[in-house]
CSV table of C-alpha atoms in Angstrom, one decimal:
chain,number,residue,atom,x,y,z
C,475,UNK,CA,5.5,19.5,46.1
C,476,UNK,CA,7.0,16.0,47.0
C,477,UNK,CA,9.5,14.8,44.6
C,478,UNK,CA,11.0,11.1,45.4
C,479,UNK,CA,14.7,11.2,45.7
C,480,UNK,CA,17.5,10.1,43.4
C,481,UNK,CA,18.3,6.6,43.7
C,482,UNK,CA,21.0,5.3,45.9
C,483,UNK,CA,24.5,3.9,44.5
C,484,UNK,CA,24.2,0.8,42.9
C,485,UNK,CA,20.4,0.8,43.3
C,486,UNK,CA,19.0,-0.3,39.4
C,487,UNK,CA,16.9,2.2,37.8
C,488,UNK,CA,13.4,1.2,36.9
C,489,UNK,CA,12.5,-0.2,33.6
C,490,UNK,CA,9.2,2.3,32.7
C,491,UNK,CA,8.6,5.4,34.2
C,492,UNK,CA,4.4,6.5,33.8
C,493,UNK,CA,4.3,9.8,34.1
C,494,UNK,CA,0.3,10.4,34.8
C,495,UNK,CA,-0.4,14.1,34.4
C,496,UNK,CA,-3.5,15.0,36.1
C,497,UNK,CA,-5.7,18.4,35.8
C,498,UNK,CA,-9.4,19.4,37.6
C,499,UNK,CA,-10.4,15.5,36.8
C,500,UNK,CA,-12.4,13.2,38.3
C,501,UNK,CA,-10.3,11.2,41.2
C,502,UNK,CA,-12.6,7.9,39.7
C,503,UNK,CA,-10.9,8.5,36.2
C,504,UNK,CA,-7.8,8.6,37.7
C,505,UNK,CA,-8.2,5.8,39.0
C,506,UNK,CA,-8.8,3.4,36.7
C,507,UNK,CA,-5.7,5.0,34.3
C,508,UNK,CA,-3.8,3.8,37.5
C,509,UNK,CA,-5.4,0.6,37.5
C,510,UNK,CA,-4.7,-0.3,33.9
C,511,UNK,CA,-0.7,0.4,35.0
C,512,UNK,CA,-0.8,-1.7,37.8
C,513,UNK,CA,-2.1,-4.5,36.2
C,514,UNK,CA,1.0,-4.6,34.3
C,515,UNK,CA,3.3,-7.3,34.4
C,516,UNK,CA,5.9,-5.0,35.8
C,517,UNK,CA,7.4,-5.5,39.3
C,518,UNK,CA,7.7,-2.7,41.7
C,519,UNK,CA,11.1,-2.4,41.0
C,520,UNK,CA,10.6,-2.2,37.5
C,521,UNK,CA,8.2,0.5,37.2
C,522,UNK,CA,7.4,4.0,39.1
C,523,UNK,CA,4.4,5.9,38.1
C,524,UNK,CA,4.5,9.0,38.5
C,525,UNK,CA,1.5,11.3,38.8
C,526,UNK,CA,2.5,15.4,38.0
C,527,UNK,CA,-0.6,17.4,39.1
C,528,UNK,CA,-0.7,20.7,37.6
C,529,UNK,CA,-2.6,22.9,40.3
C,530,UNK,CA,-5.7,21.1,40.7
C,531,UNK,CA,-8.6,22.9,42.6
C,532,UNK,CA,-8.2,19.8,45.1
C,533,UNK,CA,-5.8,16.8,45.0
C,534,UNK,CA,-7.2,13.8,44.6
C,535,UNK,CA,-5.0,12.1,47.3
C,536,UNK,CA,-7.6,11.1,49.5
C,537,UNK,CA,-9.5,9.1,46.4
C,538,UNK,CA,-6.6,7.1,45.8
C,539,UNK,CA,-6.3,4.9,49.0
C,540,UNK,CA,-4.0,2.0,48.6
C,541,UNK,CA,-2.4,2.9,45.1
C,542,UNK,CA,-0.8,5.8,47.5
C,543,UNK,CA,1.7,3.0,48.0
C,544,UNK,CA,2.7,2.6,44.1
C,545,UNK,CA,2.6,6.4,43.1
C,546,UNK,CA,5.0,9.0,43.5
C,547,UNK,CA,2.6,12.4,43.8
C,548,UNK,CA,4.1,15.7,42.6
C,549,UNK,CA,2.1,18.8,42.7
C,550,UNK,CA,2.8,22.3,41.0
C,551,UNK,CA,1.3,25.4,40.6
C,552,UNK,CA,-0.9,25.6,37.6
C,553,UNK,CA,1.1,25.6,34.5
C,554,UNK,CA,-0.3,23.9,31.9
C,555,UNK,CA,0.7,20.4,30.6
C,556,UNK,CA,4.4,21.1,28.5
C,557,UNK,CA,5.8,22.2,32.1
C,558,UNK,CA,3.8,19.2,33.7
C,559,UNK,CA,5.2,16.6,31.6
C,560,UNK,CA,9.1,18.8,31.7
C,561,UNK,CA,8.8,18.3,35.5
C,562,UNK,CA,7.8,14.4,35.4
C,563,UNK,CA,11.0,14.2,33.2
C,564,UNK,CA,13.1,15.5,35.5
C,565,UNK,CA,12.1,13.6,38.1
C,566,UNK,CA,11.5,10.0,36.9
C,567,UNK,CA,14.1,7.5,37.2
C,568,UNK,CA,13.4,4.7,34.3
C,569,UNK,CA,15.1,4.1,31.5
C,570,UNK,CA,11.7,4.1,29.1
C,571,UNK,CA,9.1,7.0,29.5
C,572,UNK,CA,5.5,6.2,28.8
C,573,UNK,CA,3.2,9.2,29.3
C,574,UNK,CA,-0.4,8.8,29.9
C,575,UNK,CA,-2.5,11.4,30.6
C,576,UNK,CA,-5.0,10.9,33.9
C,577,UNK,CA,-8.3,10.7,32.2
C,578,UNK,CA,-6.8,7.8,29.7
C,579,UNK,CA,-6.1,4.1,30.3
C,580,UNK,CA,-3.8,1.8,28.5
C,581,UNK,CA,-5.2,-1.5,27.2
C,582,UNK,CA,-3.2,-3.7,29.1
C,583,UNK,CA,-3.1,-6.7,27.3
C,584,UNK,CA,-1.9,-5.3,24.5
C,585,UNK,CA,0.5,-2.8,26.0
C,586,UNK,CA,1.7,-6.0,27.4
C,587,UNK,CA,3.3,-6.2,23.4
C,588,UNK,CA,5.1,-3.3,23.9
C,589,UNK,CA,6.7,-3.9,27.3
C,590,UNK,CA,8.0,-7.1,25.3
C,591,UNK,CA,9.4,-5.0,22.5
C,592,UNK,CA,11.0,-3.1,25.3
C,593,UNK,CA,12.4,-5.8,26.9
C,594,UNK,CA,13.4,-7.9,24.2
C,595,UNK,CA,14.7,-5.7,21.9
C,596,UNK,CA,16.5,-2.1,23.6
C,597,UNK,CA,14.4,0.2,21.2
C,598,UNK,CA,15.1,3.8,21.3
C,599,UNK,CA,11.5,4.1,20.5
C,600,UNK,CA,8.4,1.8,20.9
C,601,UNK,CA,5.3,3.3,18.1
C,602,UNK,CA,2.0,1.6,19.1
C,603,UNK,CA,-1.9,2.9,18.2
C,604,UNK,CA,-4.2,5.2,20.3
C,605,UNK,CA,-8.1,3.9,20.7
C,606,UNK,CA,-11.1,5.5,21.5
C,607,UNK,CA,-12.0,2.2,23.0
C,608,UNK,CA,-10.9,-0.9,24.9
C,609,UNK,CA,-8.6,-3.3,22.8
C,610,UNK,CA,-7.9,-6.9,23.3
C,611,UNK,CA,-6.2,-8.0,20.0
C,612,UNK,CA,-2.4,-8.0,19.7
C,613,UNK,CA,-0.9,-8.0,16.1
C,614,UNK,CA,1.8,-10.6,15.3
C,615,UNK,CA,3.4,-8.3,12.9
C,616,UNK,CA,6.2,-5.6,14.0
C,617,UNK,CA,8.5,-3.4,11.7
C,618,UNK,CA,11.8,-2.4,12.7
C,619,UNK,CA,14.5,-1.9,13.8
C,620,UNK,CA,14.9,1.6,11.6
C,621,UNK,CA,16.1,4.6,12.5
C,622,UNK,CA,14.1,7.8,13.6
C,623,UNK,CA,14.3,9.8,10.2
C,624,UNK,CA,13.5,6.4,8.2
C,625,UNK,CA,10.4,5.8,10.2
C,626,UNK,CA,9.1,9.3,9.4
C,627,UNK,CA,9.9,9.6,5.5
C,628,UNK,CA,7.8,6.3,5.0
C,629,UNK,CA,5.4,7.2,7.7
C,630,UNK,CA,2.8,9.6,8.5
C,631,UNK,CA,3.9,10.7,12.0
C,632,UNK,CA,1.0,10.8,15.0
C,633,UNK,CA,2.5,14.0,17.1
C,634,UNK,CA,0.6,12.0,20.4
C,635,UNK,CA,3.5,11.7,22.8
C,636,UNK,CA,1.2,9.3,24.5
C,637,UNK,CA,1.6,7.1,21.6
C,638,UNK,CA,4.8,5.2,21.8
C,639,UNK,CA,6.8,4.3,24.6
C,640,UNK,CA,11.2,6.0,24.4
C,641,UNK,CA,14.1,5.8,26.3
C,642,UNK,CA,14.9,8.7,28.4
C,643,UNK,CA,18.3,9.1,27.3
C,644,UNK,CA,17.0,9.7,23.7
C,645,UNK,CA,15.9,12.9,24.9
C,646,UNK,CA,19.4,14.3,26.0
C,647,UNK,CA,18.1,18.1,26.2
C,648,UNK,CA,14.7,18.2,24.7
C,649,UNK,CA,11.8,19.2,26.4
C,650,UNK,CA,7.8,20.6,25.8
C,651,UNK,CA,7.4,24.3,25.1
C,652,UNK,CA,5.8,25.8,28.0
C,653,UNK,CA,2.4,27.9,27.1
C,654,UNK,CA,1.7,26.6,24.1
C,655,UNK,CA,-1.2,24.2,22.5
C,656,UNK,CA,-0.2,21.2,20.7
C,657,UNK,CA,2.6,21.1,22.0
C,658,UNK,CA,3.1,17.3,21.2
C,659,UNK,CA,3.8,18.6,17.2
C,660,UNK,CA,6.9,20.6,18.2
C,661,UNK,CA,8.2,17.7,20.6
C,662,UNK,CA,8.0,14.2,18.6
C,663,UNK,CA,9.3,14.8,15.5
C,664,UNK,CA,12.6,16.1,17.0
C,665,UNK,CA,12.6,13.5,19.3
C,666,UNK,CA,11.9,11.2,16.7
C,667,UNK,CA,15.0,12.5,14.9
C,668,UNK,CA,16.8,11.2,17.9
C,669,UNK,CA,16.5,7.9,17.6
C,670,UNK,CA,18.8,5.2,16.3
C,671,UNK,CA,16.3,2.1,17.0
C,672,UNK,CA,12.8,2.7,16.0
C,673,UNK,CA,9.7,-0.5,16.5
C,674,UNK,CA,6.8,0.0,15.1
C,675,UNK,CA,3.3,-1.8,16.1
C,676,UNK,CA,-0.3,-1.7,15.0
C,677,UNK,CA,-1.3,-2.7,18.5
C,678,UNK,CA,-3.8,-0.4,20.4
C,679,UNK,CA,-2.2,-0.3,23.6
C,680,UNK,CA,-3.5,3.5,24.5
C,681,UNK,CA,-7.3,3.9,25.2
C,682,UNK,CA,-7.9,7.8,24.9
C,683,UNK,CA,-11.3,9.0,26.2
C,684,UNK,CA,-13.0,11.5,24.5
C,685,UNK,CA,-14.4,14.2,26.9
C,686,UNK,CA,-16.5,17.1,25.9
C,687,UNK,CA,-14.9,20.0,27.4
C,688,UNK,CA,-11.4,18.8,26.4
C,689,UNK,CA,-8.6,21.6,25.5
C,690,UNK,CA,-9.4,19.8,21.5
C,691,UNK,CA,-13.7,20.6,21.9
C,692,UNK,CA,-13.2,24.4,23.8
C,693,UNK,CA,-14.6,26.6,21.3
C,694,UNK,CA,-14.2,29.5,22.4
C,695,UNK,CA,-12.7,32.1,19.6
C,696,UNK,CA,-9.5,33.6,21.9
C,697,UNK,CA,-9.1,29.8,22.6
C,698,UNK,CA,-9.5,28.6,18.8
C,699,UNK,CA,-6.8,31.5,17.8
C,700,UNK,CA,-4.2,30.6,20.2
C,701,UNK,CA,-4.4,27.0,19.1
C,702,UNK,CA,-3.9,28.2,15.4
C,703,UNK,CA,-1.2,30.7,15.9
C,704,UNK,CA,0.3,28.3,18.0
C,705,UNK,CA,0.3,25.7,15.4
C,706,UNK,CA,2.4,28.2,13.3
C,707,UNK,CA,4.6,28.8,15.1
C,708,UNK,CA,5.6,25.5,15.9
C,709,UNK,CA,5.1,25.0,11.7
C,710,UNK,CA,7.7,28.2,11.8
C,711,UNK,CA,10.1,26.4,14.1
C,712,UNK,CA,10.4,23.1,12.5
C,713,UNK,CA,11.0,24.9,9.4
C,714,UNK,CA,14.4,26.9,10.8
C,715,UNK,CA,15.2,23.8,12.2
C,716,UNK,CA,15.2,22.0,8.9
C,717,UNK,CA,17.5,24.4,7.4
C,718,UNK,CA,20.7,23.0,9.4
C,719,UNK,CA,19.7,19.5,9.5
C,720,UNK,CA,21.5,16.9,7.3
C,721,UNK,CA,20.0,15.6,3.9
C,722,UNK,CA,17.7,12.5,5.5
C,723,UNK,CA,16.7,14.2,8.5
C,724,UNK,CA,15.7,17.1,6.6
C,725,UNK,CA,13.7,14.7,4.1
C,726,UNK,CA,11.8,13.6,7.2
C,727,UNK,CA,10.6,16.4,8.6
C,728,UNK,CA,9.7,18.1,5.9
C,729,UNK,CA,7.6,15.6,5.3
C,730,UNK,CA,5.7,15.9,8.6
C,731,UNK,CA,6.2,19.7,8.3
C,732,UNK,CA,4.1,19.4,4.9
C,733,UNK,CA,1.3,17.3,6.7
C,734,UNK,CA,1.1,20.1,9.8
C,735,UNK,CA,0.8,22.4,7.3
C,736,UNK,CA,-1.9,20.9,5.4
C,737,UNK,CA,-3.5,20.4,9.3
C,738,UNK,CA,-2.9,23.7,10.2
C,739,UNK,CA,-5.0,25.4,6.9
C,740,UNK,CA,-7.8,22.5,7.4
C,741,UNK,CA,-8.1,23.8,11.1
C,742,UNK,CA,-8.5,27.2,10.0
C,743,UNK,CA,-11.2,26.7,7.3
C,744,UNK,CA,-13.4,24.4,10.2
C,745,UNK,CA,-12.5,26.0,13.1
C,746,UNK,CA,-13.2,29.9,12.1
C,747,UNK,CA,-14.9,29.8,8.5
C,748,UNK,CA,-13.5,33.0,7.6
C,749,UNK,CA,-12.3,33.4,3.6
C,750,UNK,CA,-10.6,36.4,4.6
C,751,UNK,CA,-8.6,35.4,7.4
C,752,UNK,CA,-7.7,32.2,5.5
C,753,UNK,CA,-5.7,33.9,2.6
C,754,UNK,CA,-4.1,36.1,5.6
C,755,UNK,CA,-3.0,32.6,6.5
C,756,UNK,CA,-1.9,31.2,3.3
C,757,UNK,CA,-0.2,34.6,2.5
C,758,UNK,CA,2.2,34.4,5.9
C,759,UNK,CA,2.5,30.4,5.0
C,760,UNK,CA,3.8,31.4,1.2
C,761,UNK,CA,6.2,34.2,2.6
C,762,UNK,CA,7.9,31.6,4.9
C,763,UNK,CA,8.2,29.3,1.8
C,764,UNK,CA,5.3,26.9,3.2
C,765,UNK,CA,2.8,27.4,0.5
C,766,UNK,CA,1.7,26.2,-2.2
C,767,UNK,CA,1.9,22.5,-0.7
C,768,UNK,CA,4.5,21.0,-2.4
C,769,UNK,CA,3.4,18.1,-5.0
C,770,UNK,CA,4.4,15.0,-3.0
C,771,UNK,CA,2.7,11.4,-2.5
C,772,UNK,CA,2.6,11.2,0.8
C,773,UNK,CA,-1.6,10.2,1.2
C,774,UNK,CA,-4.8,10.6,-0.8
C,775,UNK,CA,-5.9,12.9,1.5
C,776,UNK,CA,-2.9,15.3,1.2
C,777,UNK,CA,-2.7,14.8,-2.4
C,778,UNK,CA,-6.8,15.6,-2.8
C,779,UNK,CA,-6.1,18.8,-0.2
C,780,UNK,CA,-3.1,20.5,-1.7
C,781,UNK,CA,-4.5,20.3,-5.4
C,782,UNK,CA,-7.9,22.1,-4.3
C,783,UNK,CA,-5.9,24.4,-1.9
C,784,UNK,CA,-3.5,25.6,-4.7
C,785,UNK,CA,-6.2,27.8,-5.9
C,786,UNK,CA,-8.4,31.1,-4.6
C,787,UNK,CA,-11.6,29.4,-5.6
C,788,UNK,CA,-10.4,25.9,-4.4
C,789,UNK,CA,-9.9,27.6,-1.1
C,790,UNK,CA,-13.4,29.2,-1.1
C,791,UNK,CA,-14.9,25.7,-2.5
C,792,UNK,CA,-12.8,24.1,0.8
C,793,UNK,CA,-14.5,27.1,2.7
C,794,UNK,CA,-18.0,25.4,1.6
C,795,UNK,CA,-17.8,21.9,1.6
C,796,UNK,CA,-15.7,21.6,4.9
C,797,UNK,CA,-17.8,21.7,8.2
């Protein structure tokens, strides 16, 4: 494993810190997510990238040829992507994090908005939009500054951690849950809860590339339950957490609690089909005070889902209609 060194006294940090994580892909993919950083507008001073490979069957050094130069190239065992992204953490230098994962790109142009943002304004956090395509357009408009909890009470929060760009030091001690799915749900809203100075931009700076045999399209049923018990237990953890938090910050997470909720029972319905195993779901959800939904006006699509859920036979109408 080759980890670069901390930085010598009086040496500035880096602005950004990538942290690439990388897994069994294609070295081609790879590079072109490098490619899309490296046309930045960043100096070599003000970025690192960082790419965390988690046990590939080979390393895709020799595919990288000159970007060897710009990359710092850490290899670990296999252990999934929370204790990829934990180690890139500890080793990156910048003051802002952006993670991309290594079969993604960002749209440069427009990730050019957020760098400003950064620059310009010392955010805590920089919210941008994911794409399943390339993006050209930047949006004019920007809303901020506002704290963490404010943003998520008037927002629906995307758990994506590749979807907005933070400062480091907003972290101070949190990090991914090792061996777990979804792991993104457990880690943004507390980190959102963090922040003092939040930005938020329609611009769709991240390109995410759907690929077929992703960890979100394996469909295999041991697979499909660990991602739903995992989801509960993340839905379990938030909730304890909420318990202790002050009135606002509560307010905002239950909010986003509600919505994974709502997620979690829509997964189960499409992913397994299973009436039965459904209202063993809903029947652990009501015993930790998660069910019913509660009656709140947070989107059409919540308010449509919890009124049909509230019942046995809206659940087995859901059970129907919902592929």
């Amino acid at each position: 494993m080759q980890v670069t060194p901390s930085l010598p006294t009086g040496e500035k940090s880096p602005l950004i810190s990538f942290i690439v994580t990388y897994y069994n892909l294609s070295p081609a993919l790879l590079n072109d997510c490098l490619e899309s950083i490296l046309a930045l507008s960043l100096s070599k001073q003000e970025r690192e990238i960082l790419v965390i490979d988690d046990g590939s069957d080979h390393s895709p050094l020799d595919e990288l040829g000159e970007k060897l130069d710009d990359i710092t190239y850490i290899r670990q065992t296999n252990q999934g992507l929370s204790s990829a992204r934990n180690l890139g953490i500890e080793a990156c230098k910048g003051q802002y994090i952006q993670f991309v994962d290594g079969d993604d790109l960002l749209n440069t142009a427009v990730y050019e908005h957020c760098l400003d943002l950064a620059r310009h304004h010392d955010p805590d956090i920089v919210v941008f939009h994911l794409s399943d395509k390339a993006e050209k357009d930047v949006p004019k408009e920007v809303d901020g500054p506002m704290e963490g909890s404010e943003f998520m009470r008037r927002n629906n929060l995307r758990a994506s951690a590749c979807g907005f760009l933070f400062k480091k030091k907003t972290l101070v001690n949190l990090r991914f849950t090792s061996g777990i799915l979804h792991e993104d749900e457990e880690f943004t809203p507390q980190l959102f809860l963090r922040a003092e100075k939040v930005y938020s931009t329609k611009a769709k700076a991240y390109y995410y590339r759907e690929r077929g045999h992703s960890i979100t399209h394996e469909d295999d049923k041991d697979w499909i339950l660990k991602r739903l018990h995992d989801t509960r237990d993340v839905l379990y953890r938030l909730s304890e957490m909420s318990d202790t938090l002050p009135t606002a910050d509560r307010e905002a997470l239950q909010r986003r609690i509600d919505q994974l909720t709502m997620d979690y029972l829509y997964n189960v319905i499409t992913l397994t089909h299973n009436g039965r195993f459904l209202e063993k779901c809903v029947d652990e959800l009501t015993q930790k005070g998660l069910f019913p939904l509660p009656d709140k006006n947070y989107t059409q699509k919540y308010k449509w889902f919890r009124r049909i859920s509230s019942t046995k036979n809206g659940r087995r109408l859901l059970c129907m209609i919902l592929k």
